[in-house]
mmCIF file of N, CA and C in Angstrom:
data_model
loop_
_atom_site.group_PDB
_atom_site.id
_atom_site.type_symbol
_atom_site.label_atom_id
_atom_site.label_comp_id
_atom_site.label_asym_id
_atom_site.label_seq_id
_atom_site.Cartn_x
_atom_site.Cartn_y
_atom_site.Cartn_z
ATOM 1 N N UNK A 1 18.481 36.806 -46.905
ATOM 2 C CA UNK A 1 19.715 36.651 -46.166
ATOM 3 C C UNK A 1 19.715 35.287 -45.467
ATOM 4 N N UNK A 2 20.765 34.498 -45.589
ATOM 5 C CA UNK A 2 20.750 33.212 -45.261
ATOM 6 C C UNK A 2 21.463 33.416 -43.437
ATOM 7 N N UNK A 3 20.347 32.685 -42.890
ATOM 8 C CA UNK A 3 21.172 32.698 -41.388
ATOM 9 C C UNK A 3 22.184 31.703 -41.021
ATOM 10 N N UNK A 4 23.093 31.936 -40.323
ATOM 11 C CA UNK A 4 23.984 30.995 -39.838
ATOM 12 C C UNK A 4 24.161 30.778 -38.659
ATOM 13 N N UNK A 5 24.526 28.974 -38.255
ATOM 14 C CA UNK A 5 24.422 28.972 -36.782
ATOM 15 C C UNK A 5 25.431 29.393 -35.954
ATOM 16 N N UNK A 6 25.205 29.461 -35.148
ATOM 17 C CA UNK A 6 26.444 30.298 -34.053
ATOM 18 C C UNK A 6 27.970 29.388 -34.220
ATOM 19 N N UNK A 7 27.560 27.761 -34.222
ATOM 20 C CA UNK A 7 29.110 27.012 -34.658
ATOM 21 C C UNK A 7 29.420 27.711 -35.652
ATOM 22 N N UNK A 8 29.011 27.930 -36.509
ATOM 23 C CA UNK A 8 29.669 28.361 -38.090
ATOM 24 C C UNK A 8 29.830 29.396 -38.048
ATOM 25 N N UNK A 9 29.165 30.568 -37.256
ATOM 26 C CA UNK A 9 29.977 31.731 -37.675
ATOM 27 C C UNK A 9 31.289 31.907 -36.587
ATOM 28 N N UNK A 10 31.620 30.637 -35.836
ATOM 29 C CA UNK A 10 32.864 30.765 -34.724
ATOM 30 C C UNK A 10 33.718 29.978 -35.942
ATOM 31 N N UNK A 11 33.216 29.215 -36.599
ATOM 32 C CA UNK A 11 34.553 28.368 -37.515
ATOM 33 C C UNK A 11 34.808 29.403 -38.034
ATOM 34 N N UNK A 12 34.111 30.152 -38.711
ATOM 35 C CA UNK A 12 34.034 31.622 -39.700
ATOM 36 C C UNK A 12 35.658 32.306 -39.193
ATOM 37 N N UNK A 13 35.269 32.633 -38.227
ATOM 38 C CA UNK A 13 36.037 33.622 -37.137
ATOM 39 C C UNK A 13 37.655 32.317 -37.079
ATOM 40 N N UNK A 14 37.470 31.663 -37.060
ATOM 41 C CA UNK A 14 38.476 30.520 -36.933
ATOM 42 C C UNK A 14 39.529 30.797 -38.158
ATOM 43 N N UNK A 15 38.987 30.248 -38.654
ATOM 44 C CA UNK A 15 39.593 30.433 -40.364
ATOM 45 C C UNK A 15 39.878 31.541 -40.406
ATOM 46 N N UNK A 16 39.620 32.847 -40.402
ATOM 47 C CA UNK A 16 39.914 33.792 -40.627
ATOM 48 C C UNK A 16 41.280 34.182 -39.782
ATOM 49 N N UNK A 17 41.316 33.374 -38.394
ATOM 50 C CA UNK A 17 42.317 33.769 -37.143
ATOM 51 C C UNK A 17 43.424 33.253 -38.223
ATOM 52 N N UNK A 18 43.108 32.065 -38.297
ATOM 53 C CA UNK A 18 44.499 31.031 -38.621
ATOM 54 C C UNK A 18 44.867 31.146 -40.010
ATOM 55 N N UNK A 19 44.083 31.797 -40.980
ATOM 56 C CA UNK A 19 44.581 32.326 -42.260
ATOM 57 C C UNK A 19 44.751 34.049 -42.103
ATOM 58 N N UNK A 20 44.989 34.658 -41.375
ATOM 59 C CA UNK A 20 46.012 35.603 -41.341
ATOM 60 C C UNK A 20 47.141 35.616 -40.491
ATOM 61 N N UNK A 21 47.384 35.181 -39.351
ATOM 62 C CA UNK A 21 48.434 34.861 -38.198
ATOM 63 C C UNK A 21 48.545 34.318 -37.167
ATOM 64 N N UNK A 22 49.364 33.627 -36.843
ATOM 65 C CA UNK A 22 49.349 32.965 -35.681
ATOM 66 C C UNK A 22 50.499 33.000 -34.682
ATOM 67 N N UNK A 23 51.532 34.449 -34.816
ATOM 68 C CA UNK A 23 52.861 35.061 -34.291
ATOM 69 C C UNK A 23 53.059 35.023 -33.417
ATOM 70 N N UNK A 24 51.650 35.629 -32.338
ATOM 71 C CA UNK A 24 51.657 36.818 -31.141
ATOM 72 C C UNK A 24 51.220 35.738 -30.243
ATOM 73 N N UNK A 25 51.301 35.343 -29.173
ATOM 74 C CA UNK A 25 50.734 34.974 -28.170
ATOM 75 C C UNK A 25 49.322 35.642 -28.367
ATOM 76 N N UNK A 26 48.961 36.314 -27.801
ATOM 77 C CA UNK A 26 47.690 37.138 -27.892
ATOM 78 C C UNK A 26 47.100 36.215 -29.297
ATOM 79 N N UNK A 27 47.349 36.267 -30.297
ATOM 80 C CA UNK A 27 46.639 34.998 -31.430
ATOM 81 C C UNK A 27 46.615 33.782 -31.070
ATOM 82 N N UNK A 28 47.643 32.965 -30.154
ATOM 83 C CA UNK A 28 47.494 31.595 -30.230
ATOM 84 C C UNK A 28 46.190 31.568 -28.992
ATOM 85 N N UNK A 29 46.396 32.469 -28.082
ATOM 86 C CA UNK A 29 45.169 32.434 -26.966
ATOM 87 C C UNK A 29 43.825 32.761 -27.363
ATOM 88 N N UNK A 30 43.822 33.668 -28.430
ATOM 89 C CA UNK A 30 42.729 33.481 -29.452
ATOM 90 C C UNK A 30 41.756 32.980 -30.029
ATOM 91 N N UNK A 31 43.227 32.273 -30.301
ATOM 92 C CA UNK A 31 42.335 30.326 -31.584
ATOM 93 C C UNK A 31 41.846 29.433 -30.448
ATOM 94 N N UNK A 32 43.159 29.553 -29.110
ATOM 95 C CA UNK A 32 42.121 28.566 -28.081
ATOM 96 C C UNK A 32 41.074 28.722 -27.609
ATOM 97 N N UNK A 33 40.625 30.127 -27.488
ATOM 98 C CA UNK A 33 39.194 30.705 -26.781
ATOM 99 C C UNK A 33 38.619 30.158 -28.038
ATOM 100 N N UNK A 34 38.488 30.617 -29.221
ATOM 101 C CA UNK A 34 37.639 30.329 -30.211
ATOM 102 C C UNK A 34 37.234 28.590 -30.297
ATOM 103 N N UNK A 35 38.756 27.888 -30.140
ATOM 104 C CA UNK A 35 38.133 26.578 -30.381
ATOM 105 C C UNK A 35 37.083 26.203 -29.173
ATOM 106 N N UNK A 36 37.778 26.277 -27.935
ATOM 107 C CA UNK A 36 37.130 26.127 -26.767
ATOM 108 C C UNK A 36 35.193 26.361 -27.186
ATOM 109 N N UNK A 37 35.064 27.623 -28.072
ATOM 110 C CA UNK A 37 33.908 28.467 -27.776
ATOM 111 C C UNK A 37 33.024 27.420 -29.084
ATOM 112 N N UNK A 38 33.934 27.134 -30.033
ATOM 113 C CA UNK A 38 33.476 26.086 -30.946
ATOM 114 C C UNK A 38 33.000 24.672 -30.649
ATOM 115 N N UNK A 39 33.796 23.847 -29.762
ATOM 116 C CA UNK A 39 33.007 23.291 -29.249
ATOM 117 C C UNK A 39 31.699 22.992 -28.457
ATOM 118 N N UNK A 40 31.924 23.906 -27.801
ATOM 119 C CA UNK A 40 30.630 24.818 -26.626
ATOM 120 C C UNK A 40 29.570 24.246 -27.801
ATOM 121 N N UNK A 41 29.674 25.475 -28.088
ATOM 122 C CA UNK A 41 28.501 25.755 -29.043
ATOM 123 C C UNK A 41 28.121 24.150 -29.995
ATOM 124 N N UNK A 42 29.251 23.323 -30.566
ATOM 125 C CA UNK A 42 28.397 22.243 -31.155
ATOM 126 C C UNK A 42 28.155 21.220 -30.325
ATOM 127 N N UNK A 43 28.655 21.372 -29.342
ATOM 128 C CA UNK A 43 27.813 20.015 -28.015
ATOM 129 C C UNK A 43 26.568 21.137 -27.300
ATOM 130 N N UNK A 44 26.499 21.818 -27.586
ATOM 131 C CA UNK A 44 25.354 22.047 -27.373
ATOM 132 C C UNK A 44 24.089 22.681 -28.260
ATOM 133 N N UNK A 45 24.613 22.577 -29.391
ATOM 134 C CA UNK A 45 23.433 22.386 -30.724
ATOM 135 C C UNK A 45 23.286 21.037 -30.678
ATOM 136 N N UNK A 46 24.294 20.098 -30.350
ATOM 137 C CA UNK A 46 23.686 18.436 -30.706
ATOM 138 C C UNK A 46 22.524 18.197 -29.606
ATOM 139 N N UNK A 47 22.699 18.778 -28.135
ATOM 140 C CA UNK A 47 21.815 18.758 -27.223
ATOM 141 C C UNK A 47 20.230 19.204 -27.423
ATOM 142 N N UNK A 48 20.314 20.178 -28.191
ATOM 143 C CA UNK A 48 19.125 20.565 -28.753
ATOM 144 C C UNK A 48 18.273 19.386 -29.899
ATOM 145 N N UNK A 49 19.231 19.737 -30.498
ATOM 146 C CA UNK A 49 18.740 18.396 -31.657
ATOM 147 C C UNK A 49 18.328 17.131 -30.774
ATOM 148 N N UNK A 50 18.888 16.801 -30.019
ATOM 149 C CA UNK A 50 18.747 15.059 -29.510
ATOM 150 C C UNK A 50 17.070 15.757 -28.772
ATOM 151 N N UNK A 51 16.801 16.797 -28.347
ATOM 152 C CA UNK A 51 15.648 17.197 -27.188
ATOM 153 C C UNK A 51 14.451 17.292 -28.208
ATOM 154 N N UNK A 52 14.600 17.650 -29.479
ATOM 155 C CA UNK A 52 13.697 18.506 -30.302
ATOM 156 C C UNK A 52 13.543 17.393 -31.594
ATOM 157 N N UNK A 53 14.800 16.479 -31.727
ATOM 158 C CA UNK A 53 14.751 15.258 -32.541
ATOM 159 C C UNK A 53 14.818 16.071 -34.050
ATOM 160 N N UNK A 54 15.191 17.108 -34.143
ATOM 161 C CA UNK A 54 15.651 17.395 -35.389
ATOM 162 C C UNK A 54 16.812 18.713 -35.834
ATOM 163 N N UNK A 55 16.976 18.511 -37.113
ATOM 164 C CA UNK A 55 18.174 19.970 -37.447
ATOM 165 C C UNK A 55 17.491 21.475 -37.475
ATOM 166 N N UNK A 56 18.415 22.229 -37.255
ATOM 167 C CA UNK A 56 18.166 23.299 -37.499
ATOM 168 C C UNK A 56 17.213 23.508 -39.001
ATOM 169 N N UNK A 57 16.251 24.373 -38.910
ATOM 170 C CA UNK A 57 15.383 24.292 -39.787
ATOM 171 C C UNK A 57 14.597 23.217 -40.621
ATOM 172 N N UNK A 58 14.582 22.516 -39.844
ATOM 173 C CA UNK A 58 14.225 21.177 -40.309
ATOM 174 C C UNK A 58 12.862 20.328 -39.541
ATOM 175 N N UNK A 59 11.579 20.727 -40.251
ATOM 176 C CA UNK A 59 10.626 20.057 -40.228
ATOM 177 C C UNK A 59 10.497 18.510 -39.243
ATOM 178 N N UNK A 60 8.994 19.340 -38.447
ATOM 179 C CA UNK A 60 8.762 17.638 -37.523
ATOM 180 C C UNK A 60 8.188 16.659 -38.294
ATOM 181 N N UNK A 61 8.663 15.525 -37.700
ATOM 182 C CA UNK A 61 7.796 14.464 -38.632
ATOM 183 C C UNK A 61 6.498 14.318 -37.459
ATOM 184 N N UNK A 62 5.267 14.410 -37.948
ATOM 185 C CA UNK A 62 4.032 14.251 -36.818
ATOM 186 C C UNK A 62 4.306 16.036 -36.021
ATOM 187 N N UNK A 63 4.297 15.205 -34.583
ATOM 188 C CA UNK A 63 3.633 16.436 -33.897
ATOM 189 C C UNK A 63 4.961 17.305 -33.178
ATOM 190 N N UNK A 64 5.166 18.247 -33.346
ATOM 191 C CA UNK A 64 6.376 18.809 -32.866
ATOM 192 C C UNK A 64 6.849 19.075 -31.296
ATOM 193 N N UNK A 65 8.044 18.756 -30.767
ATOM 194 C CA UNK A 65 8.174 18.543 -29.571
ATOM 195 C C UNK A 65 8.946 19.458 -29.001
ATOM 196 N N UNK A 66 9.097 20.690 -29.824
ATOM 197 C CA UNK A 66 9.429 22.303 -29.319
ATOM 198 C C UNK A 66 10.417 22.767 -30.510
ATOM 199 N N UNK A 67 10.107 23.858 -30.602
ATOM 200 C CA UNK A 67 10.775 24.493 -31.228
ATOM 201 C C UNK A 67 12.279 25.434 -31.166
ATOM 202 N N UNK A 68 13.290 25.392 -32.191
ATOM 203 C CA UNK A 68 14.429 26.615 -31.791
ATOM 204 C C UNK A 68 13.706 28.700 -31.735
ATOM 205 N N UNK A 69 14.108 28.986 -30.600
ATOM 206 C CA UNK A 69 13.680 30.293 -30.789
ATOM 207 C C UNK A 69 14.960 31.021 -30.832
ATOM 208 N N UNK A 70 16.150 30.836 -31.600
ATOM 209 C CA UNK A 70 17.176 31.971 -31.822
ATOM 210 C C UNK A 70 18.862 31.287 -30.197
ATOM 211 N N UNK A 71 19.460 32.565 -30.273
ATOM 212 C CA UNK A 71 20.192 31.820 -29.025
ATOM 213 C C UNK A 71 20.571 32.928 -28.089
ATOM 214 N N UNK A 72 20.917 32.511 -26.907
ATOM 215 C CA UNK A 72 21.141 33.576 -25.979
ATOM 216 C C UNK A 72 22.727 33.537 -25.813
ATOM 217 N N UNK A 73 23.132 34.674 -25.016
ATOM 218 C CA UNK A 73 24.879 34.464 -25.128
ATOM 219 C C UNK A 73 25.212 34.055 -23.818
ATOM 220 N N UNK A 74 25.961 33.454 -23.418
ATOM 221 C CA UNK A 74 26.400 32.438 -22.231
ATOM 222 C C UNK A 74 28.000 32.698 -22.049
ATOM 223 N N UNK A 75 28.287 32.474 -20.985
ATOM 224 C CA UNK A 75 30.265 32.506 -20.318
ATOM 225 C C UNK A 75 30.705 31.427 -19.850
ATOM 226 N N UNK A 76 31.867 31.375 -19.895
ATOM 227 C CA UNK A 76 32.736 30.432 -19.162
ATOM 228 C C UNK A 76 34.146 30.714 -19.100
ATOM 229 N N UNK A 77 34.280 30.985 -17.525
ATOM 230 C CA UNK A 77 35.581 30.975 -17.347
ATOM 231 C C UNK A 77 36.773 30.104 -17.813
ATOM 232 N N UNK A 78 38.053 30.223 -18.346
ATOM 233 C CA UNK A 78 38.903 28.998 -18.256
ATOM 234 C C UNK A 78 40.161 29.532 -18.119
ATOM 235 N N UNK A 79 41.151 29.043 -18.345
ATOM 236 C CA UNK A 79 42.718 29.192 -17.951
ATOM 237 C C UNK A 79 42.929 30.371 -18.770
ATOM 238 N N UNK A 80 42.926 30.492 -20.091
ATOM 239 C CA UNK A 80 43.109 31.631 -20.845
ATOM 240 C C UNK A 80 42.022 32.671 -21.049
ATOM 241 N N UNK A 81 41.236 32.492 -20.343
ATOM 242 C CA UNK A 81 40.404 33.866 -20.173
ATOM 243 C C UNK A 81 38.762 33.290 -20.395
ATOM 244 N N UNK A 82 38.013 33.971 -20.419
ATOM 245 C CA UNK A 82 36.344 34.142 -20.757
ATOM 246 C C UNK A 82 35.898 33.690 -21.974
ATOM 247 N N UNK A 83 35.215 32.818 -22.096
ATOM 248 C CA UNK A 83 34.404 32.477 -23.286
ATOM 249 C C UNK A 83 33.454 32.808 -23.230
ATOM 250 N N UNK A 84 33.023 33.661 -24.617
ATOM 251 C CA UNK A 84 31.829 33.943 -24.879
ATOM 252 C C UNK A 84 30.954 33.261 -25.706
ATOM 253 N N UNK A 85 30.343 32.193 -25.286
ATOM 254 C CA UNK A 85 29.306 31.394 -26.635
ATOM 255 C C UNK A 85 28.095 32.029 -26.309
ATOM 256 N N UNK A 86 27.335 31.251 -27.564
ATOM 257 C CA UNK A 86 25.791 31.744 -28.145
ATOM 258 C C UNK A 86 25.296 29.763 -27.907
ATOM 259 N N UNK A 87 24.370 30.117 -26.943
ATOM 260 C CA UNK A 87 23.360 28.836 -26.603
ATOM 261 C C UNK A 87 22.097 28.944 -27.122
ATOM 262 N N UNK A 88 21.849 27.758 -28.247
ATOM 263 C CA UNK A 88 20.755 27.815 -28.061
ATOM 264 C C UNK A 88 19.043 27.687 -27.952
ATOM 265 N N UNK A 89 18.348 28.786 -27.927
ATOM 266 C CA UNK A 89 16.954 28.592 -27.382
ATOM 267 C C UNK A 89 16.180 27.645 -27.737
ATOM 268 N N UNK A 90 15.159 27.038 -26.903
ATOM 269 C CA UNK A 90 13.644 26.175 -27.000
ATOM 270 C C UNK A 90 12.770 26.759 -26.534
ATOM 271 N N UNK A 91 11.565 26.765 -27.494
ATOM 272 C CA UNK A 91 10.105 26.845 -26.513
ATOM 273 C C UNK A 91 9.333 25.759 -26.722
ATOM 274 N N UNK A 92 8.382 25.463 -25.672
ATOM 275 C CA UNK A 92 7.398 24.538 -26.251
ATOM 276 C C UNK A 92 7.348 23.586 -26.648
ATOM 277 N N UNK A 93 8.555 23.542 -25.489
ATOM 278 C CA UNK A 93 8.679 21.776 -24.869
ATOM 279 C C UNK A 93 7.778 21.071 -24.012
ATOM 280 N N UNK A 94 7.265 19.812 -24.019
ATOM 281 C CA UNK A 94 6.760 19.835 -23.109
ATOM 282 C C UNK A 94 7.027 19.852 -21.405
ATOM 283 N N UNK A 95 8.368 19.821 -21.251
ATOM 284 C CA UNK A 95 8.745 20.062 -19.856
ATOM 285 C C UNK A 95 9.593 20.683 -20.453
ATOM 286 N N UNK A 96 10.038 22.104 -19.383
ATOM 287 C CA UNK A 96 10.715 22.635 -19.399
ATOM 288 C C UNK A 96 12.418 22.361 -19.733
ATOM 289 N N UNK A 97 12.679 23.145 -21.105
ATOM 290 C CA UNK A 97 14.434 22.386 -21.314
ATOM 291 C C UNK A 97 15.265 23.615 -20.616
ATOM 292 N N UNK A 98 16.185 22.776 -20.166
ATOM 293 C CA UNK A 98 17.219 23.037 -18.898
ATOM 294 C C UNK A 98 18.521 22.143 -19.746
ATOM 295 N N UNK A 99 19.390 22.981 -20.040
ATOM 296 C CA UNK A 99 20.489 22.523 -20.691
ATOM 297 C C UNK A 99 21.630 21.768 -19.508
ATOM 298 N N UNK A 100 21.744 20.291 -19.532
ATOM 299 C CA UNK A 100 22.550 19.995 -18.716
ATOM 300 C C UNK A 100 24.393 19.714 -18.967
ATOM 301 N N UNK A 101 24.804 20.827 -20.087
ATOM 302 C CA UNK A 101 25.682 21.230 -20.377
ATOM 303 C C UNK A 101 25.954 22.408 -19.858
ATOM 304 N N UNK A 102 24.956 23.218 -19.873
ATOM 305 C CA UNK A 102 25.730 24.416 -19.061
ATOM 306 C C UNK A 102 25.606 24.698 -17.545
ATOM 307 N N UNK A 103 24.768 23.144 -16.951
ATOM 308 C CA UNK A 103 24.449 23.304 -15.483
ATOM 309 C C UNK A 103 26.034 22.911 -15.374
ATOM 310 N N UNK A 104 26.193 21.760 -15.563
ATOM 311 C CA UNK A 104 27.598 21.656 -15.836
ATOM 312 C C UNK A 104 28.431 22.037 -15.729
ATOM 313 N N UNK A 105 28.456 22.608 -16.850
ATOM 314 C CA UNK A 105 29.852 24.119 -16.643
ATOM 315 C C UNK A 105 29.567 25.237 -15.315
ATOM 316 N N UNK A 106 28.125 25.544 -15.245
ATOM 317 C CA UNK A 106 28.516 26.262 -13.744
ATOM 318 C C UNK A 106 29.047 26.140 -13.422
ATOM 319 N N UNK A 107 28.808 24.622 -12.915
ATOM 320 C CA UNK A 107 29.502 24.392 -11.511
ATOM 321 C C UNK A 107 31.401 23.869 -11.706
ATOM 322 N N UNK A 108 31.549 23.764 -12.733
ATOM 323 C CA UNK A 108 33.115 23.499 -13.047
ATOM 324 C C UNK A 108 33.391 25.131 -12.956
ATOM 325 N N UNK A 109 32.803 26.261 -13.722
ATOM 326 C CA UNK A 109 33.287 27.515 -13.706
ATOM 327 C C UNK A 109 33.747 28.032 -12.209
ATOM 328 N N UNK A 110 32.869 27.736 -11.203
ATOM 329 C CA UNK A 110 33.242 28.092 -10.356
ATOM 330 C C UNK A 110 34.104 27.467 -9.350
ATOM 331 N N UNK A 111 34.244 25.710 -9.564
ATOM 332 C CA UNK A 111 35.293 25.102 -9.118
ATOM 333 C C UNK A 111 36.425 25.959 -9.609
ATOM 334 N N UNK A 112 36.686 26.503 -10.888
ATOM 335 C CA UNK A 112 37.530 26.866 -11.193
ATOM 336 C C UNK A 112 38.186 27.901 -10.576
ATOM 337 N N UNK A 113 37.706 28.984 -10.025
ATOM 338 C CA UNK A 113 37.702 29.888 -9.568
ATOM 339 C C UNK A 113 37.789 29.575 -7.918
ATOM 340 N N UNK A 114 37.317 28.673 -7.377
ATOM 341 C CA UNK A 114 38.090 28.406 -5.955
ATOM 342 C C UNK A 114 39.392 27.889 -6.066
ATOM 343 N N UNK A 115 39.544 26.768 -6.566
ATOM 344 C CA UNK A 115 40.654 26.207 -7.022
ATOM 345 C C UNK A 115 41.967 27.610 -7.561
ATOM 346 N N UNK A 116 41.632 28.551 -8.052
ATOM 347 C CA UNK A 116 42.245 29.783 -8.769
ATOM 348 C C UNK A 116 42.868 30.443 -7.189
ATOM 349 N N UNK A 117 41.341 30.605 -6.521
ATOM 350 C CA UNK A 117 41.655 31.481 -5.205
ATOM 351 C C UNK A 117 42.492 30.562 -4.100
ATOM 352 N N UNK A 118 42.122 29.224 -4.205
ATOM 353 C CA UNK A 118 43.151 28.386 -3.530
ATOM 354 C C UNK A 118 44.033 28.462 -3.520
ATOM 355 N N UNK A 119 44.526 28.076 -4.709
ATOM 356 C CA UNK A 119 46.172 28.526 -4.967
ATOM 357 C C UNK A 119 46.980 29.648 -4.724
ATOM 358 N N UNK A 120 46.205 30.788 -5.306
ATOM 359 C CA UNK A 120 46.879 31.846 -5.240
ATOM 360 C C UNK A 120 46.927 31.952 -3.394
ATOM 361 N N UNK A 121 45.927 31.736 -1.970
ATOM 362 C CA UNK A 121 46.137 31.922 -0.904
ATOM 363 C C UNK A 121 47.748 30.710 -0.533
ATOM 364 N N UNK A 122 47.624 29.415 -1.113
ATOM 365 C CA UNK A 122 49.096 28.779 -0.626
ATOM 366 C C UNK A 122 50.360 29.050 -1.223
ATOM 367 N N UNK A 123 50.274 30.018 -2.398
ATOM 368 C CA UNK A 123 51.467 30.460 -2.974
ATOM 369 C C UNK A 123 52.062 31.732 -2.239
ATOM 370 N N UNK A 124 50.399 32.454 -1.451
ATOM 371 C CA UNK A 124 51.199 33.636 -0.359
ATOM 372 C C UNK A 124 51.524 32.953 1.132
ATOM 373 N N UNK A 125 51.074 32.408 1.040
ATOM 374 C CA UNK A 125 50.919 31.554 2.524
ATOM 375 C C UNK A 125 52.691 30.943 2.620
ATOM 376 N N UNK A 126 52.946 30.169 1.141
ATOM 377 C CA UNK A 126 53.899 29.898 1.192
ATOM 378 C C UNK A 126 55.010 30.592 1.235
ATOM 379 N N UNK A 127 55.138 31.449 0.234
ATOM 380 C CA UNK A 127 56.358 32.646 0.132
ATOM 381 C C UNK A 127 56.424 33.435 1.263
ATOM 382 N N UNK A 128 55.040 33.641 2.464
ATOM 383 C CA UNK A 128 55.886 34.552 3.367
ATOM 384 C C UNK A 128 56.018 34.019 4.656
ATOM 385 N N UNK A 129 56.461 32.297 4.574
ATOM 386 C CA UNK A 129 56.743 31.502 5.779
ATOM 387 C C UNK A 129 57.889 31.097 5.087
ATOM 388 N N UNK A 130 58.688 31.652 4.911
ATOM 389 C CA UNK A 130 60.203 30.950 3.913
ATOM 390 C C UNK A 130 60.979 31.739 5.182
ATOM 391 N N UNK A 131 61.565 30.770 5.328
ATOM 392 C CA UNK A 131 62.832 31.301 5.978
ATOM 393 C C UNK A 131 64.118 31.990 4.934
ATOM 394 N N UNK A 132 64.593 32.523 5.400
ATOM 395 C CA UNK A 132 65.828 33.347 4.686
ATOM 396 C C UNK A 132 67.236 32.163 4.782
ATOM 397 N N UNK A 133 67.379 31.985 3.882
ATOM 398 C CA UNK A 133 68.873 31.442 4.049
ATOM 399 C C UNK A 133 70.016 32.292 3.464
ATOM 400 N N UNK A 134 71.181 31.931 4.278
ATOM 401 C CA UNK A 134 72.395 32.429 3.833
ATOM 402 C C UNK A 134 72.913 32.109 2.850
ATOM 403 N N UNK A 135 73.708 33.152 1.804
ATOM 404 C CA UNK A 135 74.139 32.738 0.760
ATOM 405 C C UNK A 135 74.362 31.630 0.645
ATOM 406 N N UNK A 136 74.679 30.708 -0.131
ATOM 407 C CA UNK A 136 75.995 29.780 -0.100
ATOM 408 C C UNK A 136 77.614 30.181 -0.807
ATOM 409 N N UNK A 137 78.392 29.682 0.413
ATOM 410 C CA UNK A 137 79.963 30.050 0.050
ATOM 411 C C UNK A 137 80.088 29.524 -1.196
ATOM 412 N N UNK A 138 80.962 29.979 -2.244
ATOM 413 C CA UNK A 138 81.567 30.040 -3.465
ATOM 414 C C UNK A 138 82.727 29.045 -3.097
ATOM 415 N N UNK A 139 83.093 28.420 -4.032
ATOM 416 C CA UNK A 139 84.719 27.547 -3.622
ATOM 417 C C UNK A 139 85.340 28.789 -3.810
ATOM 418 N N UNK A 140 86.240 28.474 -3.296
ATOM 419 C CA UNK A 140 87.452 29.274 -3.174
ATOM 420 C C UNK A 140 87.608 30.690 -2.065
ATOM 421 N N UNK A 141 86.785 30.498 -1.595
ATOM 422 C CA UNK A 141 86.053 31.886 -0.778
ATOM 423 C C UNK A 141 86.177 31.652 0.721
#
């Protein structure tokens, strides 16, 4: 059984979205989580590669400077909902790898989410300091 990397089985899922429909709202928010989750995932297989200096399954030249051990599944909040990607793993590095793509995104995830709660407090803040105004007269009235 041939394995595939987590980008490819999200293009997989891609292709499949956009070659059966793209009608419903609920589909176009879809393809954006998916692309969103597609990128994820190949800026952070290139991160690996640049740490480990080679491709997926692909032999060190000399002495090896850690290996892929599989991937773990990771989140990120955004405007249209939760992304779910697959990050992934190293061992046997010589210093510990710490992905500075998804330190990253922490901390944007949760900007996001103040920024979310921000708003939503000046949109109540705002609507219930409104004064009431009187109709306005109609001509002729």
């Amino acid at each position: 059984m041939k394995r595939i990397s987590a980008p490819e089985q999200t293009r997989e899922h891609l292709r499949a979205l956009i070659g059966g429909r793209l009608g419903t709202a609920p589909d176009r928010s879809s393809l954006v989580l998916l692309a969103a989750r597609l990128i994820l995932e190949e800026a952070l297989e290139g991160e690996v590669r640049d740490e480990i200096g080679r491709e997926r399954y692909e032999r060190a030249d000399g002495e090896a400077r850690g290996y892929r051990n599989g991937y773990r599944p990771g989140q990120m909040k955004t405007a249209e909902g939760m992304v779910e990607f697959s990050a992934p793993q190293v061992r046997d590095t010589p210093e510990p790898f710490v992905s500075a793509i998804r330190e990253n995104l922490a901390g944007r995830t949760q900007a996001l989410e103040l920024s979310h709660l921000a708003g939503k407090r000046v949109r109540k803040h705002r609507a219930g300091n409104r004064p009431r105004r009187p109709p306005e007269p109609r001509d002729g009235t």
